[in-house]
Coordinates of C-alpha atoms and ligand atoms in Angstrom, one line a residue:
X1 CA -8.4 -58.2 -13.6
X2 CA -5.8 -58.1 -16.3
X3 CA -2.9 -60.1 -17.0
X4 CA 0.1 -58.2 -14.6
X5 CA 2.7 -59.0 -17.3
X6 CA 3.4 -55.6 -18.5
X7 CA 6.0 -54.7 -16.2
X8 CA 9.3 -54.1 -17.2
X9 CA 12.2 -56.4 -16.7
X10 CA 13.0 -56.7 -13.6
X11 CA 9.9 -55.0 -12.0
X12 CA 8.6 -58.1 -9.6
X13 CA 5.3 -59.7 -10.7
X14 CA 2.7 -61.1 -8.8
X15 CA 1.8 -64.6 -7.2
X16 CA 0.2 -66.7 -9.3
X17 CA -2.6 -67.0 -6.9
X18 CA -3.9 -63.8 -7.2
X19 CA -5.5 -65.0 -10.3
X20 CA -5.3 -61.9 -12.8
X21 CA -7.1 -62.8 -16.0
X22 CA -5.8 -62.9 -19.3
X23 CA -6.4 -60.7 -22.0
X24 CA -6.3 -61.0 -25.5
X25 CA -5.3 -57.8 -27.0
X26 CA -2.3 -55.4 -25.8
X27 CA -1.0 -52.3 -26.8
X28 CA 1.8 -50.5 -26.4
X29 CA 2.9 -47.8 -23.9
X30 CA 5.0 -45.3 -25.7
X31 CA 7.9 -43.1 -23.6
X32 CA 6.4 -39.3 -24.5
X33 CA 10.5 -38.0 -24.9
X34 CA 11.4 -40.5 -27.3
X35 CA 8.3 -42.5 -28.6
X36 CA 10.4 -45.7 -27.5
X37 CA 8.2 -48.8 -26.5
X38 CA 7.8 -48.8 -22.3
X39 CA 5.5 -52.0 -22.6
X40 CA 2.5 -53.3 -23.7
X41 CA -0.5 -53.0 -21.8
X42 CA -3.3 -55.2 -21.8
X43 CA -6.4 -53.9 -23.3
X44 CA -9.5 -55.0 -20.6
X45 CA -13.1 -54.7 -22.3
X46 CA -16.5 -55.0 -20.9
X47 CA -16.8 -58.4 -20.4
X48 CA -13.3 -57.8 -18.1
X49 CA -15.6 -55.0 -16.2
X50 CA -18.6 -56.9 -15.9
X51 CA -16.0 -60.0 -14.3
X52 CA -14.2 -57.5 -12.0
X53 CA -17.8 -56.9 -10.2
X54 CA -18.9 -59.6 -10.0
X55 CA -16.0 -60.3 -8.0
X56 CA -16.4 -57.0 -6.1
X57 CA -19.7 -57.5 -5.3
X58 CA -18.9 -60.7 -3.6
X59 CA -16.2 -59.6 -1.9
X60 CA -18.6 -56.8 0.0
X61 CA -20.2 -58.8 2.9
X62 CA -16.3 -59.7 3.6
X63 CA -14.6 -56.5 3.3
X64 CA -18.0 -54.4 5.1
X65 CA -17.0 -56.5 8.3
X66 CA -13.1 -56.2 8.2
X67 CA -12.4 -54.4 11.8
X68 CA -11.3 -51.3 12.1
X69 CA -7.6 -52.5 13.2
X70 CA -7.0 -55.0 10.2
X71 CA -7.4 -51.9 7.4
X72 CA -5.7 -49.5 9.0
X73 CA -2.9 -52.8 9.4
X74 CA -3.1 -53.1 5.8
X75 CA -3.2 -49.6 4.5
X76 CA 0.1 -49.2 6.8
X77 CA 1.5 -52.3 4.8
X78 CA 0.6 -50.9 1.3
X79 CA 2.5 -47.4 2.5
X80 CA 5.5 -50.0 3.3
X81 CA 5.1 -52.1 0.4
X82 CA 5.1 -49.2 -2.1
X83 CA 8.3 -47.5 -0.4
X84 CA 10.4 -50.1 -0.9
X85 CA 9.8 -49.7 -4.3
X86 CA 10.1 -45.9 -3.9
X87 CA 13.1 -45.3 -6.8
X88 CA 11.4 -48.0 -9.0
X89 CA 8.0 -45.9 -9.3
X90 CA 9.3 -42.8 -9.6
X91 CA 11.6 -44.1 -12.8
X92 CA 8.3 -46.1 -14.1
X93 CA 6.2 -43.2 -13.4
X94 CA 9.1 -40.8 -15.9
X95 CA 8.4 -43.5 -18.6
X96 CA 4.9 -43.7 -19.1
X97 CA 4.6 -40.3 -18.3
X98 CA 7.2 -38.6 -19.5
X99 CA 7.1 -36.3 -16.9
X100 CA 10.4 -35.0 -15.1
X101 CA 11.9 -37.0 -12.9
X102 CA 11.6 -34.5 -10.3
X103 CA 7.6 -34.1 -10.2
X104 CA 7.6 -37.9 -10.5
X105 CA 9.4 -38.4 -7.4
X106 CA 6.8 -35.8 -5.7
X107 CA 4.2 -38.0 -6.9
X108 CA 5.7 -40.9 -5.4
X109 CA 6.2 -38.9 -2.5
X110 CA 2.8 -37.9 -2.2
X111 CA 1.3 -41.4 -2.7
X112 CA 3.0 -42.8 0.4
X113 CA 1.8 -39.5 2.5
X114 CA -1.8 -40.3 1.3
X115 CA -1.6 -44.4 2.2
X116 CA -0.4 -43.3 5.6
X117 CA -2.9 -40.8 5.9
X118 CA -6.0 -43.0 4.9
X119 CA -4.3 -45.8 7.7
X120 CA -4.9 -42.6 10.4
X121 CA -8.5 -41.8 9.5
X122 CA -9.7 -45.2 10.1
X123 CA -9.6 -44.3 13.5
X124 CA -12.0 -40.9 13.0
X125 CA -14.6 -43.1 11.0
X126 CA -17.5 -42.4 13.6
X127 CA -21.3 -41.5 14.2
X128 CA -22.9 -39.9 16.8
X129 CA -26.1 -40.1 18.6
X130 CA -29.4 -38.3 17.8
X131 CA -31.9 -37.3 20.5
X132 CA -34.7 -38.6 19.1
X133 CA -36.9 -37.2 22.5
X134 CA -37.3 -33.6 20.8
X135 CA -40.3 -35.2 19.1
X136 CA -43.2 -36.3 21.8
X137 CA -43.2 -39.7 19.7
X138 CA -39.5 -40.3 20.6
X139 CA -39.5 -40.0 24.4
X140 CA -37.6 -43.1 25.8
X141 CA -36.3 -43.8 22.6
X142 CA -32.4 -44.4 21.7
X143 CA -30.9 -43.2 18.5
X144 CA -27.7 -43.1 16.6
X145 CA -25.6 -43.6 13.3
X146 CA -23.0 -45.3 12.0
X147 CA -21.2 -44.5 8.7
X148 CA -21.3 -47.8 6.7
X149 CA -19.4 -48.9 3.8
X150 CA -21.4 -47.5 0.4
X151 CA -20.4 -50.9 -1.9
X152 CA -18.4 -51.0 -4.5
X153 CA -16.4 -48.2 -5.7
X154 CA -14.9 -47.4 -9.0
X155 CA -12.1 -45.0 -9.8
X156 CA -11.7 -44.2 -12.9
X157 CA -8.3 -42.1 -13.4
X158 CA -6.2 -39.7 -15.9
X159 CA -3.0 -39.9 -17.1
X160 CA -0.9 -37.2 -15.5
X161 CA -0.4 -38.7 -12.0
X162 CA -1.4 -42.0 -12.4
X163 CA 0.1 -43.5 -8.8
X164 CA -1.0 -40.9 -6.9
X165 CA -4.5 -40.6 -8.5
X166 CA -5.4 -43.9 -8.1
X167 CA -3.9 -43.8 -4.7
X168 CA -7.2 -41.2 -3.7
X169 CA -9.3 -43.5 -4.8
X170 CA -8.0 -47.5 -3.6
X171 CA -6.5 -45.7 -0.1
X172 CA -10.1 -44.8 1.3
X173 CA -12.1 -47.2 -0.5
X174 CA -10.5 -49.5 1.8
X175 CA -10.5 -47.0 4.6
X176 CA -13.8 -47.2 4.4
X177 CA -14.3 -50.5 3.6
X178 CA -15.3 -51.1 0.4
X179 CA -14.2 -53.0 -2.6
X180 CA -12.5 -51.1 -5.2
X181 CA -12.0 -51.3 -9.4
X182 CA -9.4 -49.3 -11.0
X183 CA -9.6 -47.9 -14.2
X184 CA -6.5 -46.3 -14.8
X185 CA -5.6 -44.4 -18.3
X186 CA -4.2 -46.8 -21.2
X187 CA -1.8 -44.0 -22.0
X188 CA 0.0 -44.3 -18.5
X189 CA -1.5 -47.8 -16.9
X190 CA 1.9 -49.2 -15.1
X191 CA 2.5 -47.6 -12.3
X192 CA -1.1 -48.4 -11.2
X193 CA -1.0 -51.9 -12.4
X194 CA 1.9 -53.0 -10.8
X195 CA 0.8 -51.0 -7.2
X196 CA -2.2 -52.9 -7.7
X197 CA -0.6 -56.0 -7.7
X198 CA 1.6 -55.7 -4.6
X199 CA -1.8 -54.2 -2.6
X200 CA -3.7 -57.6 -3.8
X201 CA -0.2 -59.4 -2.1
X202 CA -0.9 -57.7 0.7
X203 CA -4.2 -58.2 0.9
X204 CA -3.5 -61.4 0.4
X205 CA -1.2 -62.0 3.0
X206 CA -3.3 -60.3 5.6
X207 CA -5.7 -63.4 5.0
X208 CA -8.2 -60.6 2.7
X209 CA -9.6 -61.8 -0.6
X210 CA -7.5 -60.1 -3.4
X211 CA -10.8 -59.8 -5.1
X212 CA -11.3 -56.6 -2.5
X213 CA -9.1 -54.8 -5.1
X214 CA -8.9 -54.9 -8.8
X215 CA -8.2 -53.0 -11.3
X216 CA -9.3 -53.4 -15.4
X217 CA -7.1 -51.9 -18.1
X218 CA -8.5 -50.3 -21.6
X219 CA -10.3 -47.0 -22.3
X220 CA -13.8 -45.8 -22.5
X221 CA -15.6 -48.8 -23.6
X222 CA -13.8 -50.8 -20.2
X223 CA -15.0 -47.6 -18.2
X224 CA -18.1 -46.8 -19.4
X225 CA -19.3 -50.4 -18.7
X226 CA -18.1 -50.0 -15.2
X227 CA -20.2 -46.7 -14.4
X228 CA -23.0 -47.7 -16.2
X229 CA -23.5 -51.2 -13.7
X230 CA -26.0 -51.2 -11.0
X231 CA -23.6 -53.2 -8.9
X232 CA -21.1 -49.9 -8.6
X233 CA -22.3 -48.1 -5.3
X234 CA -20.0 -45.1 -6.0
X235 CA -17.8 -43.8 -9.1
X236 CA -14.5 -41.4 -8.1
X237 CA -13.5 -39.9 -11.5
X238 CA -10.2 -38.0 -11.8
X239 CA -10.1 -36.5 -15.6
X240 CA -11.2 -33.8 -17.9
X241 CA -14.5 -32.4 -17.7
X242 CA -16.0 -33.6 -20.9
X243 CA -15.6 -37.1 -19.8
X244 CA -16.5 -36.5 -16.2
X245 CA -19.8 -34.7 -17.1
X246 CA -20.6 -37.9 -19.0
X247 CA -19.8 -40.2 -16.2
X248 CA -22.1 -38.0 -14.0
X249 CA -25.2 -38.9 -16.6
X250 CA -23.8 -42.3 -17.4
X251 CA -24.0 -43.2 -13.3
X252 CA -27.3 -41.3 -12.3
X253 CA -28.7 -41.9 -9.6
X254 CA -25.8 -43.3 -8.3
X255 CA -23.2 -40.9 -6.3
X256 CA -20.1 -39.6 -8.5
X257 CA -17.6 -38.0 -7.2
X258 CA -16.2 -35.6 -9.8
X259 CA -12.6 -34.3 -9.8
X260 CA -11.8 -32.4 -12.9
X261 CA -9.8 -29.9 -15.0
X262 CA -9.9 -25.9 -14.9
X263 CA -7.9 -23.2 -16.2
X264 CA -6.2 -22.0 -13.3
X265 CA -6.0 -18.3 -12.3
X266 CA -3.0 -16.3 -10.3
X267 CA -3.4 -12.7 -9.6
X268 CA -0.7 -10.5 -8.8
X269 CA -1.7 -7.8 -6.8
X270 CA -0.2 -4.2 -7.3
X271 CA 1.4 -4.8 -3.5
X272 CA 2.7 -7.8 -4.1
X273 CA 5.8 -9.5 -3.8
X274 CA 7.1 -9.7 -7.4
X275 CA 10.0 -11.9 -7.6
X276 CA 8.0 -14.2 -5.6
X277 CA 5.0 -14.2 -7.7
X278 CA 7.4 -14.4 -10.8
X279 CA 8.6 -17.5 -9.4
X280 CA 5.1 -18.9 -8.9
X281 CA 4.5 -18.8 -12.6
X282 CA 7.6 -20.5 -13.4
X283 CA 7.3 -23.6 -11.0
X284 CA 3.2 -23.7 -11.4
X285 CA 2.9 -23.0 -15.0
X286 CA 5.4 -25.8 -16.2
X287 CA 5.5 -28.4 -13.2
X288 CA 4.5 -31.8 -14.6
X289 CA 5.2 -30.6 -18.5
X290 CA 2.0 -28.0 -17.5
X291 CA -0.3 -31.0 -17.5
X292 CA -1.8 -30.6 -14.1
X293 CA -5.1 -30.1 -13.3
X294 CA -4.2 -26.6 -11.3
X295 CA -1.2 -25.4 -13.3
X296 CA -1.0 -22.0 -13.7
X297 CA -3.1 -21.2 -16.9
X298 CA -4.4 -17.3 -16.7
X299 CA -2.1 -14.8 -14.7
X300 CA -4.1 -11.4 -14.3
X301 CA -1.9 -9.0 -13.5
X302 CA -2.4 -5.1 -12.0
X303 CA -1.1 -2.5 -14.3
X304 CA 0.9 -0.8 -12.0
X305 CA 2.6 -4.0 -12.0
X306 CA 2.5 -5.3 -15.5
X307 CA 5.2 -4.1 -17.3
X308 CA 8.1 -5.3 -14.5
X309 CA 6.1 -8.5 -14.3
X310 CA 6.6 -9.5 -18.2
X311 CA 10.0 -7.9 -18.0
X312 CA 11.0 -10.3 -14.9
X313 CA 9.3 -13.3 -15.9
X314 CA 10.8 -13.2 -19.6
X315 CA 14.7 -12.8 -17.8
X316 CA 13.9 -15.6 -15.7
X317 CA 11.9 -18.1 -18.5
X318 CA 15.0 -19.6 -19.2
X319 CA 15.5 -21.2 -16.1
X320 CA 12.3 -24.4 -17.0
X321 CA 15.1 -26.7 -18.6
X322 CA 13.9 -28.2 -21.4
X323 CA 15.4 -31.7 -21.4
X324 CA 15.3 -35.6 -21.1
X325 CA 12.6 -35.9 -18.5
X326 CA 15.1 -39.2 -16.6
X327 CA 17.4 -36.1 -15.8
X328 CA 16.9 -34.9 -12.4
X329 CA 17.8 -31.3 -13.5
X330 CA 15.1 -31.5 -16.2
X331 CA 11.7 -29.1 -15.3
X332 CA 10.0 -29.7 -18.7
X333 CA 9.9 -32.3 -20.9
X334 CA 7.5 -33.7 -24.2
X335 CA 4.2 -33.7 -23.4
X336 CA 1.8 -37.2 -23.5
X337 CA 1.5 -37.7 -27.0
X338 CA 0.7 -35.9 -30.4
X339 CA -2.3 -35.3 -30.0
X340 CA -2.1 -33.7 -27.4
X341 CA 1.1 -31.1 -28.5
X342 CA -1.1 -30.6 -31.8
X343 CA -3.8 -29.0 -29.5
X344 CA -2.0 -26.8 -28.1
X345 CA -0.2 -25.8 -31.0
X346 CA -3.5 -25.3 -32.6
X347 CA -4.6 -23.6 -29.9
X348 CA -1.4 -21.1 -29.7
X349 CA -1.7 -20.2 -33.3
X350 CA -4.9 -19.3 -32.7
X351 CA -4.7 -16.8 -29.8
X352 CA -1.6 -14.9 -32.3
X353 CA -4.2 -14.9 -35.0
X354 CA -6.4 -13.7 -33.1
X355 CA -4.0 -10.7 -31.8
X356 CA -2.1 -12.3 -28.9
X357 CA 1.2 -11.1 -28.6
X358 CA 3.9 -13.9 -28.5
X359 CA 6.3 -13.4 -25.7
X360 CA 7.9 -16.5 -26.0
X361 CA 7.8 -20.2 -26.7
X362 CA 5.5 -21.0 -29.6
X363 CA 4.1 -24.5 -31.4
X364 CA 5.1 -28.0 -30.5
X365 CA 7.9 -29.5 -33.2
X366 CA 7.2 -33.2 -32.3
X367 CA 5.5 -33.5 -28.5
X368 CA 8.0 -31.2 -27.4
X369 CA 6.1 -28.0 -26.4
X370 CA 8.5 -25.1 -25.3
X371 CA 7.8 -23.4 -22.3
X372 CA 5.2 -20.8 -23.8
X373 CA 4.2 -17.2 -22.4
X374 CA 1.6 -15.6 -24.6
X375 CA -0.1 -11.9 -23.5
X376 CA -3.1 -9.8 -24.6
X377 CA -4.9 -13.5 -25.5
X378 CA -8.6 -12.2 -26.5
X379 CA -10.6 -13.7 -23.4
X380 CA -12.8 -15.5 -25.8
X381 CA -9.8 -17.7 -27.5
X382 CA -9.8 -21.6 -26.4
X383 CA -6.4 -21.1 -24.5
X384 CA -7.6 -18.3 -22.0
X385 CA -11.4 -19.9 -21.9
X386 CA -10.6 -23.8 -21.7
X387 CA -7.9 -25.9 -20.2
X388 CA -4.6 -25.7 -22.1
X389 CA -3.2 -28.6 -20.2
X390 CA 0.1 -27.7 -21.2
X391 CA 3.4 -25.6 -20.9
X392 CA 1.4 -22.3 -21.6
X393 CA 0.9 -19.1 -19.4
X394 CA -1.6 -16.3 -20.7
X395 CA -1.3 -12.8 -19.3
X396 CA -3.9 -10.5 -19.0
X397 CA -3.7 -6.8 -17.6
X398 CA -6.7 -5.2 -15.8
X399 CA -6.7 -2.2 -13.8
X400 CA -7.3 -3.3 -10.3
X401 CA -7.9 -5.8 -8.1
X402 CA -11.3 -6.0 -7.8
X403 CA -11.3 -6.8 -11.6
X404 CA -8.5 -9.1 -11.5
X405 CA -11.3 -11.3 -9.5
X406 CA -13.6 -10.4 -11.6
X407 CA -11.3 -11.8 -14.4
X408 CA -10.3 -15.2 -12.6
X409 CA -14.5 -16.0 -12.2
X410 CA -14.9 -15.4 -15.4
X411 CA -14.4 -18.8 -16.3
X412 CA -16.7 -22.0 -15.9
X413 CA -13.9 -24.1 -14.3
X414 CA -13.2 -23.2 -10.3
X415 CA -10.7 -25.5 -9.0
X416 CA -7.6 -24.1 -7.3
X417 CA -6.7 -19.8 -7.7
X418 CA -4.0 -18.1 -6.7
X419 CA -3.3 -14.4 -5.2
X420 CA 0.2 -12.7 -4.7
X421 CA -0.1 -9.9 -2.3
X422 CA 1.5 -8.5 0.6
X423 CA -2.4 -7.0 1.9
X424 CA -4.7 -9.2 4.6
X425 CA -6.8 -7.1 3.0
X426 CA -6.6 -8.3 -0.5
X427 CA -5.7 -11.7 0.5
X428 CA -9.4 -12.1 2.2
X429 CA -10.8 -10.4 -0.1
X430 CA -9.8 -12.8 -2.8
X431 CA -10.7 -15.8 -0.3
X432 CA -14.0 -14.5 -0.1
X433 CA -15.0 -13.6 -3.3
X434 CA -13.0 -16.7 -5.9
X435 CA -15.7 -18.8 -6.8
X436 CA -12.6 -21.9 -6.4
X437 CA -12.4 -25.2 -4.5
X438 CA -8.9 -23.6 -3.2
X439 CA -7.5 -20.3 -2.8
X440 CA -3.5 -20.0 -2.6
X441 CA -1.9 -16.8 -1.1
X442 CA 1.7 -16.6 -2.1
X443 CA 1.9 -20.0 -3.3
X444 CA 1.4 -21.4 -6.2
X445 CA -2.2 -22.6 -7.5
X446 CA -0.4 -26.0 -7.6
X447 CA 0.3 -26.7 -3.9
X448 CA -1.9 -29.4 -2.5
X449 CA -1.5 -30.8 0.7
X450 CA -3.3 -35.0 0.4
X451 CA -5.1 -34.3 3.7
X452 CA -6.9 -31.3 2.9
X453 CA -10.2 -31.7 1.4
X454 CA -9.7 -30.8 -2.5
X455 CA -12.1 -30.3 -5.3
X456 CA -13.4 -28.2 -8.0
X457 CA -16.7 -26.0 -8.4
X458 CA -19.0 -25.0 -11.4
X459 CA -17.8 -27.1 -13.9
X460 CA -14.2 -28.4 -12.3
X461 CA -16.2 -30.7 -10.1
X462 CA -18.0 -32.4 -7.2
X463 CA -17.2 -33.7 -4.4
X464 CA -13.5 -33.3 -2.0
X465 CA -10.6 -35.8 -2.4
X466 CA -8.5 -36.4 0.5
X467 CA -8.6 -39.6 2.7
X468 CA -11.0 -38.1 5.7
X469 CA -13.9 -36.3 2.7
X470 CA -13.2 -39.3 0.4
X471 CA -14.1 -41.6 3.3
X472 CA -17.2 -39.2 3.3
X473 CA -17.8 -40.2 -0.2
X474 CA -17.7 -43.9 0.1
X475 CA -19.6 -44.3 3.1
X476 CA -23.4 -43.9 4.1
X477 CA -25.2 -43.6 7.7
X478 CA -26.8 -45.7 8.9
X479 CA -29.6 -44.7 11.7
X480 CA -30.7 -46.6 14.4
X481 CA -33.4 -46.0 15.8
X482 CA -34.4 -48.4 19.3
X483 CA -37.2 -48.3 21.9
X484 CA -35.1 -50.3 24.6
X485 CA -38.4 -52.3 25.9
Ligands
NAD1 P1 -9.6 -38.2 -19.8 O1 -10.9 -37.5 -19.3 O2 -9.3 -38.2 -21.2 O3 -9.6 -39.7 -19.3 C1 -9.7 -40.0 -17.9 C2 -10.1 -41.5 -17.8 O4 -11.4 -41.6 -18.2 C3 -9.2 -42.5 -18.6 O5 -9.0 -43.6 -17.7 C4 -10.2 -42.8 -19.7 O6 -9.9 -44.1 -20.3 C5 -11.5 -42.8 -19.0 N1 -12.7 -42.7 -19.9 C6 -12.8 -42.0 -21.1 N2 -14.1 -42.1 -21.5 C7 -14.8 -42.7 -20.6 C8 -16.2 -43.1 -20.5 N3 -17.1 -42.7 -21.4 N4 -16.6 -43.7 -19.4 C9 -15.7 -44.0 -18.4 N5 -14.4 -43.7 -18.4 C10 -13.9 -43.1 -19.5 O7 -8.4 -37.4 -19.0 P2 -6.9 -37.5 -19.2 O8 -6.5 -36.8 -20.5 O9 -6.3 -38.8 -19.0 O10 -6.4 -36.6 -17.9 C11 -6.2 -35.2 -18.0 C12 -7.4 -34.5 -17.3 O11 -7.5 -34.9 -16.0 C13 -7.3 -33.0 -17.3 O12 -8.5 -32.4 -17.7 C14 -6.9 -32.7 -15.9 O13 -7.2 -31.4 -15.5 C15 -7.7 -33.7 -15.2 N6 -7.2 -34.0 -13.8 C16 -7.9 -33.5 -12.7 C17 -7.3 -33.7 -11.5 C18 -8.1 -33.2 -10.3 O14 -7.8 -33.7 -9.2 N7 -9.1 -32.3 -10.4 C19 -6.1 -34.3 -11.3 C20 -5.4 -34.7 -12.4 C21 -6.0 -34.6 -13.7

């Protein structure tokens, strides 16, 4: 519901009939490589909130009877819409992220793959009928559900991948047929604005009220008042856990659906591949500058295989290119601002102090954090126990593998794990026993396909992304029940 003006030159704006409101105070958007000025953003408040549903909210009757054939026709012409625009994204997406050009072009990637996808399920959307006869009482009776849209949604989303994030959340809620808000981070808010504004073209030129689909810029005052309304049916949160456990208070009794951070295990396994599972740590540990919610955080390795490990990870380190994150070569880059880079400085200097041994890497000069590999980190430091959220890899040696698992649970996050071995044996074991959303064998923790159902457990989450479970999410049965005389 905010004024669409903060694109950059030459980035097309919306018609004037989609009616985005102004806003009095912007701020700006800040490149992470170079601190240069992307944009300004608006800054949307709670009044900006509380207009954005009262739109939604009318928009429900409208959008609850859309058919079945007219969303998938407009989720197919988002997908469209947003591809022709494919190169523009991704070099949008670099700025306000500062993430390498390569992971931003995966995102963009991704985002269409999850439009398309949410156009297919439209057609799975489906009930089924009850036999109501079991019960003496229902004999002659007729019963079945539908799965009706919930109401509004709200998705309220991080910085990292801001397209594709908000994409999980505006792709089903229309799926399903619902109105959606966006909240999107202030520290990356463009990519989503401007996607926003072709959708409400679309929408618009399918003959759907734009009003089906808004989105309200700012921070936690904007967010908090959109959680926090009666009028919000359902709140899909994408973010780190201390904000996403408030958000879970803050919108009792209403349905959250929690997707959140975690401090990703990989274990390599005293049969496994090692060059592969060296490999793993250097794509899935620094993928995205490391700021991705299942980036490899806490490797647990064997001993029979710890020494070669370190030795082979250490010859191949200097392979993450430090760089300008517009260079396609580039595979790590400044992370999101100073803040953040302080953090993880702090929290690097800490881990040595406490008797970490440095391998390589070290504190942040500016917001560039160097590609990091730390080893003996005393379990109860911040960067083994919480989410580093950054270009840092911890190694830890255990003696087995039944204690490398052991290791991994040890944690209150359990979002995605990883296990390198060349054993069914291990491999199901570790599928069995992780106490994950996910568990990778020989892949990295990273790899996330946008159909599959993905979430966190404990204190990563609750709840499964993915068009078909977020359908789930935003949708309720309905039961009939019918005694045909
Ligand atoms: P964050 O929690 O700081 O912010 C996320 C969003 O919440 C922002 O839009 C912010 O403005 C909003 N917000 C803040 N306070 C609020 C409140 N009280 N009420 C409502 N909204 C509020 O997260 P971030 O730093 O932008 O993103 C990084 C985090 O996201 C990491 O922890 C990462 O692991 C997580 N993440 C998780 C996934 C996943 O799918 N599990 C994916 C990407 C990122």
């Amino acid at each position: 519901m905010t004024n669409p003006r903060p694109h950059p030159d030459g980035l097309p704006l919306g018609a004037d009939h989609l009616r985005w409101a102004e806003c009095a105070q912007t701020e700006p958007v800040l490149f992470p490589f170079d601190g240069t000025e992307v944009a300004r953003a608006p800054v949307g408040t709670a009044e900006h909130a509380a207009q954005a549903l009262e739109t939604a909210a009318a928009a429900r009757p409208e959008l609850a009877a859309l058919s079945s054939g007219r969303r998938r026709a407009v989720l197919l012409a988002v997908q469209n819409i947003l591809a022709e625009h494919r190169a523009a994204f991704e070099d949008l997406l670099v700025l306000e992220t500062g993430k390498p050009l390569v992971d931003c072009r995966t995102e963009v990637a991704r985002t269409l793959t999850t439009w398309s996808a949410a156009a297919e399920e439209v057609a799975h959307i489906r009930g089924e009928t009850v036999p109501l006869d079991l019960q003496p009482q229902g004999e002659g009776m007729l019963g079945y559900y539908t799965r009706r849209p919930a109401g509004v949604v709200v998705g309220i989303s991080g910085f990292n991948y801001p397209l594709l994030l908000a994409s999980h959340k505006l792709a089903p809620a229309l799926a399903a047929g619902c109105p959606v808000i966006l909240k999107p981070s202030p520290e990356a808010p463009l990519a989503a604005l401007w996607a926003v504004d072709l959708i409400r073209g679309v929408l618009a030129a399918h003959g759907i009220t734009p009003g089906a689909v808004q989105l309200v810029t700012g921070g936690a005052e904007a967010g908090e008042a959109l959680v926090k309304d009666p009028r919000t049916a359902v709140v899909s949160f994408t973010g780190s856990a201390a904000v996403g456990h408030r958000i879970a208070r803050d919108a009792a009794p209403r349905r959250v659906l929690l997707e959140l951070g975690s401090n990703t295990g990989l274990i390599v396994a005293e049969d496994a591949n090692l060059s592969a599972a060296v490999d793993a740590v250097i794509r899935g540990g620094f993928y995205a500058n490391g700021q991705a919610c299942i980036s490899v955080q806490r490797v647990v390795l064997t001993e029979p295989v710890a020494d070669a490990f370190e030795e082979l990870l250490l010859s191949r380190l200097p392979g993450v290119l430090v760089g300008d994150p517009r260079d396609g070569n580039t595979r790590l880059a400044e992370v999101i601002d100073s803040a953040a880079a302080d953090r993880i400085s702090s929290w690097i200097t800490a881990a040595v102090d406490g008797g970490a041994r440095l391998l390589a890497g070290g504190t942040a000069e500016g917001r560039s954090v160097p590609p990091t590999v730390l080893a003996d980190v005393p379990p109860d430091c911040a960067v083994w126990r919480e989410e580093v959220f950054g270009p840092v890899v911890c190694l830890q040696r255990v003696p087995n593998f039944a204690a490398a698992v052991e290791s991994v649970n040890d944690s209150r996050y359990g979002l995605h794990a990883a296990v390198y071995t060349a054993s069914l044996q291990n491999a199901f074991a570790a599928i069995n026993a992780l106490d994950v959303g996910g568990v990778v064998v020989n892949e990295i923790p990273g790899f996330r396909s946008d159909i599959m159902p993905y979430g966190g457990v404990k204190d990563s989450g609750i709840g499964r992304e993915g068009p078909r479970y977020a359908i789930e999410e935003f949708t309720v049965t309905r039961m009939a029940l019918i005694r045909p005389e």
